[in-house]
Amino acid sequence: MTNYLEFEKPLAEIEGKAEELRAMARANPEMKVEDEARGLDAKAAALLADLYGDLSAWRKCQVARHPDRPHCKDYIEALFSEYTPLAGDRNFADDHAVMGGMARLEGRPVVVIGHEKGHDTKTRIERNFGMARPEGYRKAIRLMDLADRFNLPVVTLVDTPGAYPGKGAEERGQSEAIARSTEKCLSLGVPMVSVVIGEGGSGGAVAFASSNRLAMLEHSIYSVISPEGCASILWKDAEKMREAAEALRLTAQDLKQLGICDHIIREPLGGAQRHRAEVIKSVGNAVQSLLKDLEGKGRKQLRADRREKFLKMGSKGLAA
Amino acid sequence: MNWISNYVRPKINSLFSRREVPENLWKKCPECGSMLFHRELSDNLNVCTSCDHHMQLTPRERFTALFDGGIFTEVKVPEPVADPLQFRDQKRYPDRLKAAQRATGEHEAMLVAEGEMGRTPVVAAAQDFSFIGGSMSMYVGNAFIAGAERAVKLKRPYIVFSAAGGARMQEGILALMQMPRTTVAIQMLKEAGLPYIVVLTHPTTGGVTASYAMLGDIHIAEPNALIGFAGTRVIEQTIREQLPEGFQRAEYLLDHGMLDRVTHRKKMKEELVSLCRMLMKMEPPVVGDLPAPPSEPELPAPAQPEPSQAAAGDEAAPMEEQKK
């Protein structure tokens, strides 16, 4: 069962009709519908190519948030072996919005950390929709420390609407936890590679993505604020999210041009949600090759590499 | 005749700028409603004389009050790319910037200065909430970094007064990237063994709190300052319950372990000087009001290298510093 986005409605109709025809044919073998169904398939394929050929910024936001996209858990299960989740911040709780632990990537031991949004109502609530609390960031800090001490690379998968805005989260120092997590990323003497697999929501994403190399999936976003939030503040109208999404320059392509993103991982036509296995494999390859880039660099060099990257950042705008 | 109206009159007007004559000689305290005479208020560092409410203070006013004799030197800040995203909402971003510059008379939302506080050499940076909500832009990031670099170069403590609604949306991801950028600057200070003190003023929220405002060696806040990550309204909408009295206020944060101290603005200078001097292992401060820094022998500046130390090695500079 495919979940269609709003702008994919025409596609849903055509694909639905084709499916209906085939169902009828199954029930009634005399009916000759295959030609017609194929015609509809071709039409659907053309429409898909058309829709995904040139996605607007707002549509990219919707694709980035698509519920069927592979999430952190899917990547970890498919790409890593011996994944051993490690829990807790040793202080207050274990935050299920953040998953992480030790694992092997093609045999090489690493520490992997990511935001997990959940895939159905039950898991979404359990994962708090991927919105981490201070405990989540503190767990990440602890895991990064572990990696640093044992000289293991850190791989982070970023997919969060943002850090959780809650009473307890504030009381337990959401800001401090995010700031410390960013600081930890920047102080690591081991290679750190991040991939934005869906949504890179503001400070909640920065805390995991201040790495040596940042890759983004083709239809992922990374932004200072959600388009809806920006629209309600600057346009005084939350419905102006299309304009806001455009103005914020939050797509992977914009970020590549601005020198924030180092590498874009291509998604097959129709997005990661339609080709999960293929996209997961591409992410694995990208992480491998980015880690390879950093091979042979010493601890000092890795830190200096990261610092220089961020200090230089923003020296060029979108020269258009 | 146009010469007079087009040239002379504007020239005269600009000489007698309107900013010098406050339109309103009285200001109402937003907290207790008392009418306060503007001069009395500014003499009291914009703290309400009847209820002690701490109102906004511009970086320039703050520095004038904090640096000895009101004397400080501005630290030069590298200019970032202007309007990097060519951002436009209901207004063009460059127009918003110009309007903010006109309204405040300042170039951007952060001012960095070096000078002496209680005869203690420091570098300080302050955010200007009246400039687009004090928002963290690329310029603010550059200013923060310039201040940190200056502090490292001069081997001085770095004091930062935060006040911001968060990152500047009009600079998008580039504003967000000031979180890691400023963090790098703090790491440079830490490696140089220099104190980094944050004074959180009303309000400090969003990406600023979630980066440099929460990474200080010491966190001091002004009374009743709003400090937090998410906005109160967002939280109430998310959890659908009313927040307790005083939520996200300085005293509340102090109770929850996020701050070292909440200090009245009028006591701030004394406290900063004392902390800086202890952290820098300097002699106790001289109590009382100090004039502008004169060139007296007891000042830390030109230390006479003792013969034994001078002979010990060629690292004259660090030696001098230690003597302070």
XYZ file of C-alpha atoms in Angstrom:
644
model
C 0.000 0.000 0.000
C 1.620 3.197 -1.170
C 1.191 6.434 0.698
C 0.738 9.242 -1.807
C 1.681 12.812 -1.133
C -0.709 15.589 -1.963
C 1.051 16.517 -5.184
C 1.084 12.866 -6.215
C -2.739 12.624 -6.267
C -2.987 12.414 -10.104
C -0.425 9.646 -9.991
C -2.427 7.832 -7.328
C -5.464 7.939 -9.568
C -3.735 6.443 -12.581
C -1.934 3.786 -10.598
C -5.162 2.992 -8.787
C -7.005 2.506 -12.055
C -4.323 0.192 -13.407
C -4.456 -1.804 -10.213
C -8.247 -1.992 -10.409
C -8.146 -3.246 -13.997
C -5.687 -5.948 -13.057
C -7.777 -6.968 -10.075
C -10.791 -7.285 -12.332
C -8.822 -9.367 -14.790
C -7.712 -11.664 -12.007
C -11.311 -12.240 -10.996
C -12.486 -12.604 -14.568
C -9.769 -14.142 -16.775
C -11.682 -13.597 -20.005
C -11.303 -9.856 -19.762
C -8.561 -8.479 -21.949
C -7.246 -5.502 -20.041
C -3.517 -5.973 -20.076
C -2.965 -3.522 -22.952
C -5.017 -0.889 -21.275
C -3.276 -1.461 -17.954
C 0.117 -1.165 -19.631
C -0.964 2.056 -21.197
C -1.840 3.356 -17.762
C 1.515 2.180 -16.397
C 3.298 4.132 -19.098
C 1.219 7.173 -18.305
C 2.019 6.820 -14.612
C 5.718 6.460 -15.318
C 5.683 9.574 -17.479
C 3.832 11.506 -14.800
C 6.231 10.333 -12.096
C 9.169 11.455 -14.201
C 7.438 14.752 -14.721
C 6.628 15.276 -11.036
C 10.043 14.282 -9.734
C 11.989 15.853 -12.567
C 11.814 19.247 -10.980
C 10.550 19.197 -7.397
C 9.872 22.549 -5.790
C 11.414 23.228 -2.398
C 8.106 22.647 -0.612
C 7.521 19.356 -2.430
C 11.005 18.300 -1.430
C 10.066 18.980 2.183
C 7.092 16.688 1.776
C 9.194 13.971 0.169
C 11.836 14.358 2.889
C 9.110 13.740 5.485
C 7.457 10.902 3.574
C 6.422 8.193 6.064
C 7.579 5.385 3.761
C 11.133 6.660 3.405
C 13.678 4.395 5.012
C 14.424 5.625 8.518
C 17.496 5.352 10.691
C 16.553 1.897 11.953
C 16.182 0.579 8.407
C 19.620 1.851 7.433
C 21.258 0.461 10.536
C 19.657 -2.952 10.101
C 20.553 -3.199 6.436
C 23.995 -1.642 6.337
C 25.620 -2.656 9.586
C 26.329 -6.022 11.137
C 26.575 -6.899 14.829
C 24.607 -3.746 15.665
C 24.592 -3.520 19.429
C 22.374 -0.718 20.691
C 23.751 1.131 23.686
C 21.253 2.965 25.813
C 20.936 5.815 28.243
C 22.611 9.044 29.211
C 23.674 7.711 32.650
C 21.867 10.611 34.153
C 18.144 10.587 33.612
C 16.738 8.296 30.947
C 17.106 6.576 27.629
C 15.682 8.639 24.804
C 14.109 6.464 22.118
C 14.130 9.297 19.590
C 17.851 8.692 19.315
C 19.229 5.283 18.543
C 22.851 4.360 18.546
C 25.478 1.878 19.443
C 28.363 -0.125 18.135
C 28.274 -1.948 14.848
C 30.409 -3.066 11.955
C 30.318 -1.401 8.587
C 31.788 -3.849 6.069
C 33.632 -5.468 8.921
C 34.991 -2.244 10.363
C 33.829 -1.383 13.888
C 32.156 2.020 14.135
C 29.805 3.942 16.387
C 26.525 4.753 14.680
C 24.013 7.298 15.986
C 20.812 8.631 14.481
C 17.345 10.065 14.961
C 14.568 7.537 14.557
C 11.067 8.730 13.706
C 9.171 5.437 13.856
C 7.024 3.920 11.108
C 3.543 3.503 12.586
C 1.489 5.168 15.285
C 2.866 3.013 18.066
C 6.530 3.371 17.126
C 6.129 7.031 16.274
C 4.890 7.780 19.748
C 7.579 5.609 21.253
C 10.202 7.462 19.202
C 8.573 10.840 19.840
C 8.509 11.423 16.060
C 12.278 11.691 16.038
C 12.311 14.731 18.316
C 15.069 14.176 20.834
C 15.106 15.342 24.426
C 18.274 16.335 26.284
C 18.808 12.675 27.206
C 19.061 11.819 23.533
C 21.804 14.336 22.918
C 23.583 13.275 26.085
C 23.415 9.663 24.994
C 24.953 10.714 21.685
C 27.703 12.599 23.514
C 28.455 9.512 25.542
C 28.641 7.350 22.435
C 30.860 9.851 20.643
C 33.154 9.839 23.666
C 33.302 6.080 23.477
C 34.230 6.253 19.806
C 36.867 8.851 20.516
C 38.512 6.811 23.251
C 38.645 3.626 21.204
C 39.488 5.323 17.933
C 36.373 4.297 16.057
C 34.795 6.377 13.308
C 31.416 7.956 14.027
C 28.570 7.736 11.525
C 25.427 9.771 12.181
C 22.098 9.601 10.371
C 20.135 12.810 10.652
C 16.343 12.753 10.431
C 14.496 15.004 12.847
C 11.866 17.736 12.695
C 13.868 19.384 15.495
C 14.642 18.995 19.154
C 11.566 18.383 21.308
C 9.961 21.565 22.646
C 8.674 20.328 25.991
C 8.584 21.429 29.582
C 10.834 18.683 30.919
C 13.205 19.044 27.987
C 13.688 22.706 28.833
C 14.075 22.013 32.527
C 16.737 19.419 31.897
C 18.689 21.747 29.624
C 17.729 21.086 26.017
C 19.934 23.973 24.880
C 22.921 22.866 26.882
C 22.590 19.291 25.657
C 22.492 20.412 22.018
C 25.404 22.788 22.502
C 27.503 20.072 24.159
C 26.677 17.578 21.467
C 27.793 20.024 18.762
C 30.914 20.698 20.766
C 31.594 16.977 21.062
C 31.253 16.505 17.285
C 33.790 19.271 16.770
C 36.285 17.907 19.263
C 36.428 14.305 18.043
C 39.824 12.964 17.082
C 38.202 10.291 14.922
C 36.581 10.543 11.490
C 32.954 11.617 11.580
C 30.568 11.335 8.655
C 26.914 12.427 8.665
C 24.090 11.767 6.267
C 20.843 13.723 6.235
C 18.411 10.973 5.240
C 15.224 13.005 5.577
C 14.725 16.113 7.639
C 17.567 18.116 9.119
C 15.605 20.215 11.599
C 17.582 23.140 12.976
C 19.672 22.843 16.153
C 18.449 19.310 16.705
C 20.247 18.358 13.500
C 23.350 20.513 14.024
C 24.043 18.548 17.218
C 24.565 15.412 15.098
C 25.830 16.879 11.855
C 28.846 19.006 12.790
C 31.085 16.434 11.172
C 34.043 16.163 8.803
C 31.845 15.262 5.869
C 28.144 15.827 5.371
C 26.179 13.975 2.735
C 22.523 14.535 1.953
C 20.001 12.425 0.114
C 18.785 14.088 -3.058
C 15.366 14.883 -1.620
C 16.386 15.659 1.932
C 16.350 19.075 3.563
C 18.383 20.863 6.227
C 17.086 24.146 7.552
C 17.314 26.761 10.261
C 13.548 26.519 10.787
C 10.647 24.576 9.287
C 8.987 26.319 6.327
C 5.740 26.411 8.327
C 7.450 28.059 11.284
C 9.227 30.557 9.080
C 6.019 31.398 7.219
C 4.108 32.039 10.413
C 6.816 34.363 11.705
C 7.898 36.262 8.597
C 4.736 36.084 6.520
C 2.452 35.990 9.578
C 0.670 33.169 7.774
C 1.581 29.495 8.201
C -0.038 28.765 4.838
C 2.784 30.573 3.087
C 5.096 27.590 3.610
C 5.688 27.202 -0.119
C 7.206 30.664 -0.347
C 9.139 30.133 2.866
C 10.526 26.783 1.691
C 11.713 28.444 -1.498
C 13.270 31.413 0.283
C 15.056 29.374 2.951
C 17.206 27.471 0.438
C 16.893 24.263 2.350
C 17.287 21.611 -0.343
C 20.324 19.382 -0.684
C 21.108 21.129 -3.961
C 21.073 24.575 -2.335
C 23.257 23.366 0.505
C 25.744 21.862 -1.908
C 25.973 25.184 -3.681
C 26.422 27.007 -0.372
C 29.249 24.698 0.612
C 27.446 23.162 3.609
C 26.806 19.754 2.069
C 29.781 17.860 0.644
C 28.018 15.194 -1.316
C 24.529 14.499 -2.675
C 23.345 10.896 -2.748
C 21.070 10.329 -5.718
C 17.600 8.928 -5.200
C 15.963 6.883 -7.972
C 13.054 8.509 -9.756
C 10.109 8.777 -7.398
C 12.197 9.129 -4.269
C 13.654 6.913 -1.560
C 10.193 5.803 -0.450
C 9.674 3.918 -3.732
C 13.113 2.333 -3.869
C 14.113 1.673 -0.310
C 16.682 -1.086 -0.802
C 18.429 0.796 -3.579
C 18.665 4.026 -1.573
C 19.902 2.240 1.534
C 22.669 0.701 -0.572
C 23.641 4.089 -2.033
C 23.852 5.585 1.448
C 26.111 2.729 2.516
C 28.396 3.329 -0.439
C 28.516 7.058 0.204
C 29.405 6.584 3.881
C 32.162 4.144 2.903
C 33.675 6.488 0.372
C 33.465 9.540 2.657
C 35.156 7.585 5.439
C 37.790 6.512 2.947
C 38.442 10.180 2.180
C 39.362 10.699 5.810
C 41.595 7.666 6.096
C 45.170 8.297 7.095
C 44.398 11.576 8.848
C 45.630 11.777 12.421
C 43.565 12.922 15.366
C 44.823 16.477 15.211
C 44.309 16.650 11.493
C 40.733 15.431 11.749
C 39.936 18.090 14.305
C 41.661 20.768 12.260
C 39.865 19.599 9.117
C 36.505 20.014 10.822
C 37.349 23.373 12.323
C 38.597 24.780 9.088
C 35.525 23.539 7.273
C 33.207 25.368 9.657
C 35.284 28.516 10.003
C 35.384 28.897 6.219
C 31.696 28.175 5.868
C 29.563 30.925 4.412
C 32.393 32.833 2.789
C 30.466 32.527 -0.458
C 26.765 33.053 -0.955
C 24.523 31.868 -3.734
C 26.205 33.747 -6.530
C 23.355 33.534 -8.982
C 16.670 77.979 -4.684
C 16.830 74.224 -4.805
C 20.269 74.431 -3.412
C 18.896 75.530 -0.096
C 16.143 72.987 0.180
C 18.109 70.089 -1.295
C 21.432 70.554 0.334
C 21.548 73.001 3.204
C 18.401 71.995 4.975
C 19.147 68.250 5.114
C 22.667 69.070 6.187
C 21.405 71.171 9.070
C 18.876 68.500 9.960
C 21.557 65.876 10.050
C 23.693 68.010 12.328
C 20.870 68.253 14.799
C 19.937 64.622 14.530
C 16.596 63.764 15.967
C 18.079 60.944 17.986
C 19.502 63.428 20.439
C 16.142 64.708 21.510
C 14.168 61.818 22.946
C 10.626 62.037 21.766
C 9.491 60.802 25.066
C 11.156 61.948 28.216
C 9.232 59.394 30.223
C 9.273 55.664 29.847
C 6.783 53.260 31.266
C 8.171 50.198 32.996
C 6.637 47.206 31.193
C 6.614 45.242 34.432
C 5.184 47.545 37.111
C 3.854 50.385 34.986
C 5.753 53.147 36.797
C 6.593 56.202 34.728
C 10.348 56.652 34.750
C 12.264 59.742 33.743
C 14.593 58.790 30.916
C 17.737 60.220 32.452
C 17.110 58.607 35.788
C 16.463 55.331 33.995
C 19.638 55.451 31.958
C 21.641 56.420 35.032
C 20.243 53.289 36.614
C 21.396 51.166 33.620
C 17.828 50.800 32.378
C 16.766 49.029 35.524
C 13.377 50.182 36.793
C 13.919 52.285 39.896
C 10.743 51.049 41.502
C 10.528 47.315 40.701
C 14.075 46.460 39.608
C 12.892 45.178 36.248
C 15.869 44.896 33.880
C 15.020 46.506 30.558
C 16.912 46.213 27.306
C 20.355 47.792 27.211
C 22.176 48.351 23.925
C 25.702 46.956 23.610
C 27.099 50.471 23.487
C 25.294 51.535 26.660
C 26.417 48.360 28.339
C 30.048 48.764 27.360
C 30.032 52.389 28.404
C 28.878 51.294 31.831
C 31.225 48.335 32.120
C 34.537 49.535 30.768
C 36.559 51.840 33.010
C 35.742 55.444 32.218
C 33.424 54.196 29.477
C 36.435 53.731 27.250
C 36.691 50.752 24.932
C 38.051 49.966 21.495
C 35.851 48.219 19.004
C 37.226 45.000 17.582
C 37.077 44.870 13.812
C 34.752 42.246 12.393
C 35.236 40.723 8.937
C 32.266 41.559 6.739
C 30.384 38.478 5.479
C 28.694 38.074 2.095
C 25.685 40.375 2.016
C 22.268 38.749 1.665
C 23.706 35.338 0.790
C 20.367 33.742 -0.080
C 18.810 36.765 -1.782
C 16.076 36.319 0.763
C 12.752 37.964 0.388
C 9.659 37.566 2.503
C 7.180 40.403 2.658
C 10.214 42.670 2.546
C 13.611 42.232 0.973
C 16.214 41.235 3.524
C 18.601 44.087 2.614
C 15.743 46.500 3.307
C 15.122 44.948 6.703
C 18.821 45.277 7.445
C 18.878 48.912 6.416
C 15.813 49.654 8.508
C 17.454 48.014 11.528
C 20.631 49.986 10.932
C 18.686 53.231 10.762
C 16.669 52.447 13.867
C 19.615 51.410 16.009
C 22.458 53.412 14.536
C 24.476 50.198 14.662
C 25.924 48.163 11.838
C 24.775 44.735 13.037
C 23.439 42.772 15.982
C 26.710 42.273 17.859
C 29.338 44.682 19.111
C 32.797 43.486 20.131
C 35.157 45.561 22.200
C 38.393 45.375 24.118
C 39.364 47.434 27.095
C 39.677 47.319 30.832
C 37.019 46.538 33.399
C 38.119 47.343 36.918
C 41.632 47.564 35.481
C 41.278 44.041 34.215
C 41.965 43.674 30.503
C 39.132 41.815 28.791
C 37.500 41.329 25.428
C 33.704 41.554 25.461
C 30.934 41.017 22.941
C 27.297 41.993 23.319
C 24.232 41.227 21.271
C 21.749 43.908 20.404
C 18.176 42.705 20.776
C 16.871 45.831 19.091
C 18.660 44.811 15.894
C 16.376 42.222 14.201
C 15.828 40.537 17.550
C 19.550 40.194 18.143
C 19.396 37.314 15.710
C 22.488 35.267 15.011
C 23.609 36.098 11.494
C 26.845 35.402 9.681
C 28.032 38.786 10.891
C 27.227 37.876 14.486
C 29.164 34.639 14.034
C 32.102 36.530 12.577
C 31.920 39.042 15.428
C 31.878 36.286 18.033
C 34.867 34.607 16.394
C 36.753 37.899 15.988
C 36.297 38.563 19.699
C 37.496 35.083 20.646
C 40.531 35.387 18.383
C 41.336 38.754 19.854
C 41.042 37.343 23.382
C 43.385 34.492 22.464
C 45.858 36.894 20.904
C 45.846 39.254 23.885
C 45.482 36.384 26.394
C 42.428 37.939 27.993
C 39.131 36.592 29.292
C 36.218 36.706 26.860
C 32.885 37.937 28.191
C 29.796 37.571 26.032
C 26.421 39.180 26.725
C 23.787 37.188 24.890
C 20.386 38.466 23.784
C 18.678 36.893 20.826
C 15.556 35.338 19.483
C 17.680 32.713 17.731
C 19.292 32.324 14.338
C 18.452 34.836 11.606
C 15.986 33.126 9.306
C 16.834 35.387 6.390
C 20.285 33.832 6.239
C 18.849 30.302 6.455
C 21.279 27.455 6.870
C 24.223 29.867 6.928
C 22.848 31.410 10.120
C 22.349 27.943 11.576
C 25.980 27.120 10.818
C 27.015 29.837 13.255
C 26.225 27.303 15.986
C 29.206 25.078 15.125
C 31.310 28.063 14.015
C 31.037 29.872 17.339
C 31.625 26.554 19.118
C 34.952 26.262 17.313
C 35.867 29.713 18.635
C 35.032 28.615 22.194
C 37.271 25.578 21.773
C 40.124 27.895 20.781
C 39.589 29.871 24.002
C 39.517 26.706 26.068
C 42.712 25.428 24.495
C 44.362 28.760 25.234
C 43.302 28.354 28.861
C 41.261 31.534 28.855
C 38.008 32.102 30.724
C 34.859 32.349 28.657
C 32.051 33.913 30.645
C 28.497 34.175 29.356
C 26.065 36.746 30.704
C 22.594 35.779 29.553
C 20.298 38.755 29.211
C 16.627 38.996 28.328
C 15.776 37.202 26.098
C 18.200 34.474 25.021
C 16.532 31.687 23.058
C 16.858 29.286 20.144
C 20.116 28.553 18.406
C 22.037 31.067 20.488
C 21.135 29.318 23.742
C 21.809 25.991 22.060
C 25.357 27.000 21.196
C 27.611 29.669 22.654
C 25.293 30.862 25.433
C 25.385 27.452 27.118
C 29.071 26.652 26.685
C 30.541 29.140 29.116
C 32.955 28.350 31.887
C 30.566 30.398 33.978
C 26.939 31.267 33.227
C 25.528 34.404 34.815
C 22.053 35.708 34.002
C 20.312 38.983 34.630
C 17.254 38.725 36.885
C 14.059 37.485 35.258
C 15.716 37.077 31.833
C 13.861 34.677 29.548
C 16.250 31.875 28.631
C 15.363 28.757 26.716
C 15.510 26.707 23.592
C 11.927 26.663 22.338
C 9.465 29.527 22.639
C 6.870 29.357 25.391
C 4.006 29.371 22.900
C 5.468 26.491 20.910
C 5.851 24.449 24.078
C 2.309 25.171 25.226
C 0.971 24.159 21.826
C 3.031 20.981 21.862
C 2.262 19.729 25.340
C -1.187 21.348 25.586
C -0.806 22.477 29.135
C -0.030 25.715 30.843
C 3.526 26.277 31.883
C 4.365 27.029 35.495
C 4.953 30.533 36.747
C 8.444 31.753 36.026
C 9.095 29.012 33.466
C 12.246 29.681 31.411
C 13.131 32.654 33.585
C 16.638 33.114 34.977
C 15.684 32.106 38.522
C 13.905 28.998 37.214
C 17.009 27.986 35.273
C 19.161 28.622 38.312
C 16.921 26.237 40.270
C 17.247 23.643 37.527
C 21.022 23.808 37.485
C 21.535 25.547 34.158
C 23.128 28.714 35.524
C 25.817 29.523 38.027
C 24.344 32.799 39.165
C 21.631 35.376 38.709
C 23.135 38.786 39.242
C 21.677 42.278 39.341
C 22.927 44.491 36.545
C 24.387 46.978 38.973
C 26.496 44.266 40.599
C 27.545 42.714 37.318
C 30.741 44.625 36.702
C 32.103 43.952 40.153
C 31.331 40.282 39.845
C 32.801 39.910 36.376
C 35.971 41.680 37.421
C 36.356 39.546 40.503
C 35.761 36.281 38.595
C 38.073 37.233 35.736
C 40.848 38.197 38.101
C 40.553 34.965 40.070
C 40.478 32.852 36.922
C 43.467 34.743 35.515
C 45.277 34.463 38.867
C 45.579 38.202 39.208
C 45.668 40.213 42.433
C 42.280 41.040 44.030
C 40.578 44.036 42.464
C 40.813 47.493 43.961
C 37.395 48.319 45.404
C 35.598 51.471 44.343
C 35.063 53.417 41.166
C 38.051 53.556 38.946
C 38.998 56.254 36.511
C 39.961 55.484 32.938
C 43.094 53.358 32.754
C 46.118 55.560 33.366
C 49.647 54.358 32.813
C 50.533 53.586 36.392
C 53.301 51.225 37.359
C 51.002 48.838 39.210
C 49.176 48.109 35.964
C 49.810 44.680 34.497
C 51.109 45.946 31.164
C 54.881 46.440 30.934
C 56.168 43.856 33.329
C 59.870 43.967 34.027
C 61.299 40.584 33.256
C 63.304 39.320 36.178
C 66.818 38.434 35.202
C 66.497 34.802 36.193
C 63.361 34.371 34.117
C 64.728 36.209 31.154
C 67.711 33.921 31.220
C 65.542 30.866 31.522
C 64.410 30.978 27.933
C 63.224 32.975 25.020
C 59.548 32.728 25.935
C 59.318 36.231 27.244
C 55.711 36.770 26.262
C 54.111 33.912 28.202
C 56.220 34.863 31.225
C 54.811 38.318 31.219
C 51.346 36.921 31.122
C 51.920 34.656 34.055
C 53.066 37.564 36.114
C 49.709 39.189 35.772
